[in-house]
Short mmCIF file of C-alpha atoms and ligand atoms in Angstrom, two decimals:
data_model
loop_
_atom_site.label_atom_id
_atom_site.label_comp_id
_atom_site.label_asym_id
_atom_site.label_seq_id
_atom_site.Cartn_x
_atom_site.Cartn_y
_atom_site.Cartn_z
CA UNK A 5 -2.12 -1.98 12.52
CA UNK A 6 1.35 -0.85 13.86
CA UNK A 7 4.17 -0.24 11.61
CA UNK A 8 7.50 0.91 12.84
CA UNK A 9 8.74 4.13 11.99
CA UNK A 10 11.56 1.68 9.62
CA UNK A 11 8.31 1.89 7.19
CA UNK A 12 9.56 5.50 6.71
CA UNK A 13 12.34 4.66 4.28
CA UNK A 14 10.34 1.57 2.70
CA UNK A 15 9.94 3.50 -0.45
CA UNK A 16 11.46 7.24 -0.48
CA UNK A 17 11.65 9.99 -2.79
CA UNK A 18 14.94 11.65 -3.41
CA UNK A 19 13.67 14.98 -2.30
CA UNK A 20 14.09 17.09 0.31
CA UNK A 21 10.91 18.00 2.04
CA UNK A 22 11.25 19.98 5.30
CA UNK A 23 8.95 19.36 8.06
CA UNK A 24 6.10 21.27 9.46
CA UNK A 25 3.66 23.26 6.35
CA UNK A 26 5.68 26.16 4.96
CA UNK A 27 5.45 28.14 1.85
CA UNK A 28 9.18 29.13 0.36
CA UNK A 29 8.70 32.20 -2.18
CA UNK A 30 11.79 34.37 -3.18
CA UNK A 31 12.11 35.80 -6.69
CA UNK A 32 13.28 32.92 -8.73
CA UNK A 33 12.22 30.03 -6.52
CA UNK A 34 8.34 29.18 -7.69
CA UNK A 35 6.04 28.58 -4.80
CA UNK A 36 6.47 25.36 -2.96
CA UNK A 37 4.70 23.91 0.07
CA UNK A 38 5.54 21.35 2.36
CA UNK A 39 3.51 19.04 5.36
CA UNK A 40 4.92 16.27 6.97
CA UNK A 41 2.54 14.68 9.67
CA UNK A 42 2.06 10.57 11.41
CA UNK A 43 -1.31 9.59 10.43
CA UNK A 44 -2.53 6.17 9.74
CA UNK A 45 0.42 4.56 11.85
CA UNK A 46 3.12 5.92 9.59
CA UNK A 47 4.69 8.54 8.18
CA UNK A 48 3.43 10.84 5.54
CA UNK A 49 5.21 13.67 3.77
CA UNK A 50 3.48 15.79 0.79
CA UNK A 51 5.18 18.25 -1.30
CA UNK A 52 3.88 20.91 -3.83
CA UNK A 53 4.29 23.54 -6.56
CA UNK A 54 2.49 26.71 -7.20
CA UNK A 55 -0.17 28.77 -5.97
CA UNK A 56 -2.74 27.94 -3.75
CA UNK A 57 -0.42 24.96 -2.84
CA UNK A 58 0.35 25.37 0.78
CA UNK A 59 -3.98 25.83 1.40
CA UNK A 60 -4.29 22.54 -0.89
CA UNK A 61 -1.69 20.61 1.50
CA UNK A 62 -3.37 21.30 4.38
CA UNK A 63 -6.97 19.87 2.86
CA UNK A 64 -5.22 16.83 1.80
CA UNK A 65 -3.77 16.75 5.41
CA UNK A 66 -7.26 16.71 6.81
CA UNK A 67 -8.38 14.37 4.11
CA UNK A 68 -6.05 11.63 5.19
CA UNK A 69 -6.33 12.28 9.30
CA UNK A 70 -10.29 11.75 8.39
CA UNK A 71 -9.81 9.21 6.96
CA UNK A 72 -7.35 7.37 9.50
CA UNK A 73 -10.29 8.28 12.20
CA UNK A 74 -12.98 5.96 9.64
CA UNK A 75 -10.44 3.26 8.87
CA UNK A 76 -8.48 2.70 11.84
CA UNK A 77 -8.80 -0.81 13.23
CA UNK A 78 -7.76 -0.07 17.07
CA UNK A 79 -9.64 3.44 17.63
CA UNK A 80 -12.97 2.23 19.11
CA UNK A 81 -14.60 5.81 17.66
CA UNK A 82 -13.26 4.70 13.69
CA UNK A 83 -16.29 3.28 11.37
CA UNK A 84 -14.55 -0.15 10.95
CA UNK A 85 -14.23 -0.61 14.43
CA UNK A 86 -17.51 -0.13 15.52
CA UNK A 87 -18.77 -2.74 12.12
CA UNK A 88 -15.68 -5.24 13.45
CA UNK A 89 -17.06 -5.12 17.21
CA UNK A 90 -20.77 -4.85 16.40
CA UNK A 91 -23.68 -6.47 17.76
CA UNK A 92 -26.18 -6.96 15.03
CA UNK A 93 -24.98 -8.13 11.84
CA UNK A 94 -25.26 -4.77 9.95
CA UNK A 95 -23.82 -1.19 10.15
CA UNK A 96 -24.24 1.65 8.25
CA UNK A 97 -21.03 3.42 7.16
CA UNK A 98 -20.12 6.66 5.82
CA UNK A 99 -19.99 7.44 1.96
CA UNK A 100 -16.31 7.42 1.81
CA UNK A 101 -16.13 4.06 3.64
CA UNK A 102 -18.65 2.17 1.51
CA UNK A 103 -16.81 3.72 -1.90
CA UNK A 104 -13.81 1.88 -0.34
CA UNK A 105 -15.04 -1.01 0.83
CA UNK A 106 -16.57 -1.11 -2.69
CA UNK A 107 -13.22 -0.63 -3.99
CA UNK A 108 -11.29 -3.21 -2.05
CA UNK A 109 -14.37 -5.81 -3.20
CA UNK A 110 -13.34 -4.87 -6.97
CA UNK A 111 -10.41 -5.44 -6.51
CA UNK A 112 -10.59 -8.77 -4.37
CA UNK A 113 -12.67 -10.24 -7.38
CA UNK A 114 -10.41 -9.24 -9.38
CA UNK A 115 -7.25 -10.51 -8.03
CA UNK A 116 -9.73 -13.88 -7.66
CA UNK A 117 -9.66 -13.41 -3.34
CA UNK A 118 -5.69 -13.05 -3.21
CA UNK A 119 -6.42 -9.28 -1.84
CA UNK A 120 -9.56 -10.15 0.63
CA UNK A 121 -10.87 -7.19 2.97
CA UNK A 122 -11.96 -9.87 5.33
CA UNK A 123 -8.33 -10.96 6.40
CA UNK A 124 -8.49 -9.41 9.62
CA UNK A 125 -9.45 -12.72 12.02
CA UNK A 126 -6.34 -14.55 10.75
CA UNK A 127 -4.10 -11.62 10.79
CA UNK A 128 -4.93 -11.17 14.33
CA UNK A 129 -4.36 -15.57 15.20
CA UNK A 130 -0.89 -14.39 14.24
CA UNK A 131 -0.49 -11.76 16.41
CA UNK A 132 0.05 -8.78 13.50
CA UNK A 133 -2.65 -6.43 15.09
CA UNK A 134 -1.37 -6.62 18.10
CA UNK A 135 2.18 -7.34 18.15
CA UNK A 136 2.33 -10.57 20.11
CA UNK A 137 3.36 -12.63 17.52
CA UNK A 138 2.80 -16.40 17.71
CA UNK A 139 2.07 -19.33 14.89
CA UNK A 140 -1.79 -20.30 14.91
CA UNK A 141 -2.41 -23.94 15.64
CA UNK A 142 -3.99 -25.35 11.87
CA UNK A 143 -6.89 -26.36 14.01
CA UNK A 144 -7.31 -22.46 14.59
CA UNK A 145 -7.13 -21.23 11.34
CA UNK A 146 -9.01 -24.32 9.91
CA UNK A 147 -11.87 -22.49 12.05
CA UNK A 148 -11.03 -18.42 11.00
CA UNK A 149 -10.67 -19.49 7.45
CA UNK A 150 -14.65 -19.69 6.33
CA UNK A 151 -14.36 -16.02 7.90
CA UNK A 152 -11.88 -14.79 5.00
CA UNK A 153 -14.27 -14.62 2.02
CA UNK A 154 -15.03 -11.74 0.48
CA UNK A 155 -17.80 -12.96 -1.55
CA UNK A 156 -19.68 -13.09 2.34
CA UNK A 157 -19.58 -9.31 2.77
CA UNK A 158 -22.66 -7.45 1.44
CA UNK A 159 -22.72 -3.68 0.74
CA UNK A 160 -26.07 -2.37 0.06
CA UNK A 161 -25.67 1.80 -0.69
CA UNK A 162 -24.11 2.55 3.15
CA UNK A 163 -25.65 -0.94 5.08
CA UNK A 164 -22.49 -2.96 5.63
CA UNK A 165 -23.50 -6.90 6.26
CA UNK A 166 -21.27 -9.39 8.13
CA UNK A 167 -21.37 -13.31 8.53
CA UNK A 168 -20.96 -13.44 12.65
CA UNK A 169 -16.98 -13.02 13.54
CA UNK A 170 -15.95 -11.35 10.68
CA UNK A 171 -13.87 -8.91 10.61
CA UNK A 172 -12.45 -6.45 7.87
CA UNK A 173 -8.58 -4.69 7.71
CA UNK A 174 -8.21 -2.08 5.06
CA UNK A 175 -4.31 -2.52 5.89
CA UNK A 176 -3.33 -3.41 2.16
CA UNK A 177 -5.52 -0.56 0.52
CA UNK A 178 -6.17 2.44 2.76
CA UNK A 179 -2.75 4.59 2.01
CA UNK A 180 -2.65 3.74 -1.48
CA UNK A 181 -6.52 4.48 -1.94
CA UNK A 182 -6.63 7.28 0.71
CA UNK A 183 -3.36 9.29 -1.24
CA UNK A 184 -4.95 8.76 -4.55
CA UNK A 185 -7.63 10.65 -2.52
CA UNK A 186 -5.49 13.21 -1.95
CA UNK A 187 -3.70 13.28 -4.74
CA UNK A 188 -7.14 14.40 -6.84
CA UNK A 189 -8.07 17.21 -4.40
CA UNK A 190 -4.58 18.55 -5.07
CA UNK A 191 -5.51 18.38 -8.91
CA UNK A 192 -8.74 19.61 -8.23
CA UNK A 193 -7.62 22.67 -6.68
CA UNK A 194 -5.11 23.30 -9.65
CA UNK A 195 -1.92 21.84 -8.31
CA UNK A 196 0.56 20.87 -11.42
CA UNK A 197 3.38 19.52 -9.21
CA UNK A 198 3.36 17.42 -6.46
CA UNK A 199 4.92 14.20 -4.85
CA UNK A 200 3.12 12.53 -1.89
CA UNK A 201 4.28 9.52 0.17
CA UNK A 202 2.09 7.52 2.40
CA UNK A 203 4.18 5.40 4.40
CA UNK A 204 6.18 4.50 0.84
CA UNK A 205 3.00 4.91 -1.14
CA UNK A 206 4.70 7.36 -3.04
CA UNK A 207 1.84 9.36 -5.88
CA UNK A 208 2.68 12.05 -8.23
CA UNK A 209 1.17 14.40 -10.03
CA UNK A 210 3.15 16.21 -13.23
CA UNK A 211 7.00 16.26 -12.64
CA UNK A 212 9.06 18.47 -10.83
CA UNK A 213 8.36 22.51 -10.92
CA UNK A 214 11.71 22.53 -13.56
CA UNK A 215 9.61 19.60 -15.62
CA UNK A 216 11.83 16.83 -15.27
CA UNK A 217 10.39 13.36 -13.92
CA UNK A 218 9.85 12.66 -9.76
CA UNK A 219 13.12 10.23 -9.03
CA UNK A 220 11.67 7.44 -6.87
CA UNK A 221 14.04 5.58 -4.85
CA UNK A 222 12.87 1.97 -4.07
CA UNK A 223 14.42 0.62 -1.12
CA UNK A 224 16.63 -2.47 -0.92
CA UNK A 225 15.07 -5.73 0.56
CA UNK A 226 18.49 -7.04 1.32
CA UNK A 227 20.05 -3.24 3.39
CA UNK A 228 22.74 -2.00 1.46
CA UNK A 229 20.81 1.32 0.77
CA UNK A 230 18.56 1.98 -1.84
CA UNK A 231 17.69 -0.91 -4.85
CA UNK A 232 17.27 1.96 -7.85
CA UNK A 233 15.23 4.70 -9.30
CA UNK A 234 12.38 5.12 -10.83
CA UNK A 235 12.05 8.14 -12.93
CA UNK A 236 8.00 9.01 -13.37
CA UNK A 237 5.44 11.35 -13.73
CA UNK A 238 1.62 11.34 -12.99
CA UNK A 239 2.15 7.66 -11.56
CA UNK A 240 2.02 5.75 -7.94
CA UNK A 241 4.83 4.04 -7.15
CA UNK A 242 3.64 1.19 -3.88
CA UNK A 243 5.77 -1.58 -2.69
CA UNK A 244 4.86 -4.36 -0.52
CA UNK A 245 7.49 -6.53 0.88
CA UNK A 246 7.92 -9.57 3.18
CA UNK A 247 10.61 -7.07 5.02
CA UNK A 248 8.27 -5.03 5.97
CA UNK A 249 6.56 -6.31 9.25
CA UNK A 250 7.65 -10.11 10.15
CA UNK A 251 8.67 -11.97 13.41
CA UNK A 252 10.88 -15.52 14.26
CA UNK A 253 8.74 -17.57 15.62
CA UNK A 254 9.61 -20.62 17.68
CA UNK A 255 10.39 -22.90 15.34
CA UNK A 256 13.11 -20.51 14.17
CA UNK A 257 11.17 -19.60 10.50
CA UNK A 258 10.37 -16.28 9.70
CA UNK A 259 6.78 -15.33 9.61
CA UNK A 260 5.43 -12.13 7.45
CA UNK A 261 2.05 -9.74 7.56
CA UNK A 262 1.36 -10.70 3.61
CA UNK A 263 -1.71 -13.72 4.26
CA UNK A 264 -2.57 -16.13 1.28
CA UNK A 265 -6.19 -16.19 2.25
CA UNK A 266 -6.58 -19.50 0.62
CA UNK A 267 -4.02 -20.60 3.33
CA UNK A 268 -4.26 -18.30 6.21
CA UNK A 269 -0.44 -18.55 6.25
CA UNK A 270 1.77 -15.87 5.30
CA UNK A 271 2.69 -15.81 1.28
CA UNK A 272 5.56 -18.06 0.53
CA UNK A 273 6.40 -18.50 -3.39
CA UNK A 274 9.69 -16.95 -3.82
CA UNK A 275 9.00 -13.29 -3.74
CA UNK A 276 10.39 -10.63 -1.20
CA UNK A 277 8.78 -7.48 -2.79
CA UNK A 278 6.30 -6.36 -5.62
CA UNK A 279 6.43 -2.81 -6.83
CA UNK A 280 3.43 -1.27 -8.99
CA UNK A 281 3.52 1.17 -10.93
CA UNK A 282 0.37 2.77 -12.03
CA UNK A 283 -1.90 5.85 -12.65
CA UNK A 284 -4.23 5.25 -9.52
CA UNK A 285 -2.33 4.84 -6.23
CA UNK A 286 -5.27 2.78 -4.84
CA UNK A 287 -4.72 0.11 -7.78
CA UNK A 288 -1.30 -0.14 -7.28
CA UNK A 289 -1.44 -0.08 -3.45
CA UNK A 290 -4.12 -3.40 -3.86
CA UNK A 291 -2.13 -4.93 -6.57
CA UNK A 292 1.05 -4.83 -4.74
CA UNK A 293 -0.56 -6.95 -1.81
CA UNK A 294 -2.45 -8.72 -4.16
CA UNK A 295 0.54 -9.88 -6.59
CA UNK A 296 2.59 -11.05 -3.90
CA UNK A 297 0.18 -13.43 -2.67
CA UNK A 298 -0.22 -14.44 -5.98
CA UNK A 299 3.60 -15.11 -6.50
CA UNK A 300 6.03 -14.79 -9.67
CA UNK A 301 3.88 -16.76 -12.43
CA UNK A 302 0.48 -15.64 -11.99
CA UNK A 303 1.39 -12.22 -11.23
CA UNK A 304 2.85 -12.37 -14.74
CA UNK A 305 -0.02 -13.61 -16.42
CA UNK A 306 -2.29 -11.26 -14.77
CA UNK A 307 0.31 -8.58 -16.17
CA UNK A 308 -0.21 -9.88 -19.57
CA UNK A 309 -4.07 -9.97 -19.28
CA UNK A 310 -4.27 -6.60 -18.29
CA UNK A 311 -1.11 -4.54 -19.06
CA UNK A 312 -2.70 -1.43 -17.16
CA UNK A 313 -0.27 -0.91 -14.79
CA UNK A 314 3.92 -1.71 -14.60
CA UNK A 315 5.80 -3.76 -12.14
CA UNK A 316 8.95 -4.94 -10.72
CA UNK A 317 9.41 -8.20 -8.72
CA UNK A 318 11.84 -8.96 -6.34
CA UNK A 319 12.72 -13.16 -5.39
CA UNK A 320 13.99 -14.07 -2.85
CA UNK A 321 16.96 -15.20 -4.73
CA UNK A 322 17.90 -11.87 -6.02
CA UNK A 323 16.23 -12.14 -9.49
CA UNK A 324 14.70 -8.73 -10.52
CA UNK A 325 11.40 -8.70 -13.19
CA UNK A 326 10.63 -5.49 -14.24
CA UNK A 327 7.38 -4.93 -17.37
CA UNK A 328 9.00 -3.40 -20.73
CA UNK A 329 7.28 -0.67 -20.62
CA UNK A 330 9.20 0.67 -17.32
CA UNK A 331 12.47 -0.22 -18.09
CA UNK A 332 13.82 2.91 -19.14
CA UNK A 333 12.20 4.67 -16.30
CA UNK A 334 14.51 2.35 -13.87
CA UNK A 335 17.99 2.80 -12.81
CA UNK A 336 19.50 0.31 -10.92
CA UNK A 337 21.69 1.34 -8.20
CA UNK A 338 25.79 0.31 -8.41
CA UNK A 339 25.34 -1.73 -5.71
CA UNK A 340 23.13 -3.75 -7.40
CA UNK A 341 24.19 -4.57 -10.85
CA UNK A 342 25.01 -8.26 -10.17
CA UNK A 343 21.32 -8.32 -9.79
CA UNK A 344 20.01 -11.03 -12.32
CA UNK A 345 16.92 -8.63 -14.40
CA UNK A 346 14.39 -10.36 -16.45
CA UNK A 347 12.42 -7.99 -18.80
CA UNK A 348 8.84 -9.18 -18.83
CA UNK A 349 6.82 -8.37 -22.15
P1 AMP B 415 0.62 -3.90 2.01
O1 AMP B 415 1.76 -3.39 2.79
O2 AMP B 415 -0.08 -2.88 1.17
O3 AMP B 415 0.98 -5.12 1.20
O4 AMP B 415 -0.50 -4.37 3.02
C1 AMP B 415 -0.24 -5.36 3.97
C2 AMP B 415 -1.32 -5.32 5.02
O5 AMP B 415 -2.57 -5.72 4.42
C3 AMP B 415 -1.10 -6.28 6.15
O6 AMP B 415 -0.37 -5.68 7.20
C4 AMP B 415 -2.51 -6.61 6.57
O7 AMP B 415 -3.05 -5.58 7.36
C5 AMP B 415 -3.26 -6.63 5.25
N1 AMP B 415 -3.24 -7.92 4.52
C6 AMP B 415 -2.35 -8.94 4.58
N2 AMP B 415 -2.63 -9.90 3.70
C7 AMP B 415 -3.76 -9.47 3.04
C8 AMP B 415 -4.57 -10.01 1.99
N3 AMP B 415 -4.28 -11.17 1.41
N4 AMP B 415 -5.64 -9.29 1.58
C9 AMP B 415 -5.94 -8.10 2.16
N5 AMP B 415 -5.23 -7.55 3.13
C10 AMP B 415 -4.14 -8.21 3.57
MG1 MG B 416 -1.02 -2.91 -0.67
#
């Protein structure tokens, strides 16, 4: 799954981390540690406070590069590769694949299929693994379609079980789950303060080292610099946009990387981005995929049902939603006050 180095600024935070793992210690500056690596085709930057910090960072940087080695859909040595070009119909995985596969099938019943893990054969019809884009004939996704159905895939402890040609793409859950990850080693090992971003995934643990909330900056799906800020602590901040990855294809429409399984065409009801907020990254990573398939309405009734998490929706005719809860915590930028914002509640 390719993502262009634009995916940098797709969610930032407004803090300067340097690059390279350094620990900064003078007398009245507390300890601070900073990585900054590519791993799992896009950018990742990690930040934290106190001791031990700058030995934490580095296990959470070989956390995530082990993971990109399991997950990766091109690297013909990565766990789902070898179960997406097997022979038999089974494959054992590693424990941290299974508890994510188990994850993303949790979450796909959940979301009732709109997140599927099995996505990958129609995502590939329209050219999104490999970069050469084109718009599948319906006769061609009429036939990948039976292939994109969760409720086919069978996990048994480690034994992975496939119907013949499918294929699964952790795409929409692997940074958010993967930082989360992360983000619980750090706490584990004592950390108080830190900010990780994953590609945009942005997760936090406490505030800043002075106390005061993270400042999240969500980007703009319409340029003009950064949409607003979202002040937080302890929470995961993941957007998913139609801006993200999309081509023109020849009959001059714009075609994005966000698949209504039910369809196999990309997700068209109005939105252009769905930010979660929420205490687990790897929720709000799936939700944020998830949501926008669903579009506007159901994404607000599944809000209402569960209320666990926050969001903010984006349409694409620059109406902002944003849960009650949140409000406070979100400053819009000046460039963006004519925006028209709906509080949901
Ligand atoms: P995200 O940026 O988190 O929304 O994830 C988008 C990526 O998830 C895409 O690039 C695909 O790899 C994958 N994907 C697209 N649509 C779906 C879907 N409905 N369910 C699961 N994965 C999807
Ligand atoms: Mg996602």
């Amino acid at each position: 799954m390719y993502r262009s180095l634009m995916s940098i600024c797709l969610t930032a935070f407004l803090f300067l981390a340097g690059c390279g793992l350094d620990t900064v210690r003078n007398d009245s500056a507390p300890i601070r540690a900073d990585v900054s690596f590519f791993a799992m085709d896009t950018y990742i930057s990690m930040t934290a406070y106190g001791k031990g910090s700058n030995q934490a960072l580095r296990e959470a940087q070989d956390l995530i590069v082990d993971a990109e080695r399991r997950l990766s859909v091109t690297d013909p040595q990565s766990e789902v590769y070898r179960l997406n070009h097997r022979s038999a119909s089974a494959g054992k995985v590693s424990d941290d694949t299974a508890a994510l596969l188990r994850f993303s099938l949790t979450m796909a019943k959940d979301t009732d299929g709109a997140l599927d893990p099995a996505i990958y054969p129609v995502l590939t019809a329209w050219g999104f693994t490999t970069d050469r884009h084109e718009i599948p004939s319906q006769d061609k996704l009429d036939a990948l379609l039976p292939l994109v159905d969760f409720h086919q895939i069978s996990l048994d402890g480690n034994q992975v079980t496939l119907k013949p040609g499918m294929e699964l793409d952790f795409g929409a859950v692997a940074k958010g789950y993967t930082g989360q990850e992360a983000t619980d080693l750090l706490r584990r090992r004592g950390i108080a303060s830190a900010i990780l971003s994953l590609g945009g995934n942005v997760e936090t643990i406490g505030g800043k080292s002075d106390g005061s909330p993270w400042r999240v900056a969500l980007q703009s799906p319409w340029g003009k610099g950064y949409l607003g800020i979202l002040s937080i602590k302890d929470l995961a901040v993941v957007t998913s946009g139609s801006y993200e990855r999309f081509f023109v294809g020849a009959d001059g429409n714009t075609y994005h990387h966000i698949i209504d399984p039910k369809t196999g065409y990309p997700a068209r009801n109005g939105l252009v981005s769905v930010t979660i907020i929420a205490r687990d990254g790897g929720i709000a990573d799936a939700l944020s995929t998830a949501l926008f398939v669903m579009g506007p309405e159901k994404a607000f009734s599944f809000w209402q049902a569960r209320r666990d998490f926050d969001m903010i929706l984006l349409t694409e005719n620059q109406e902002l939603f944003i849960t009650a809860p949140i409000r406070d915590r979100f400053q819009l930028d000046e460039a963006f006050q004519s925006l028209k914002v709906t509080v949901l509640s």
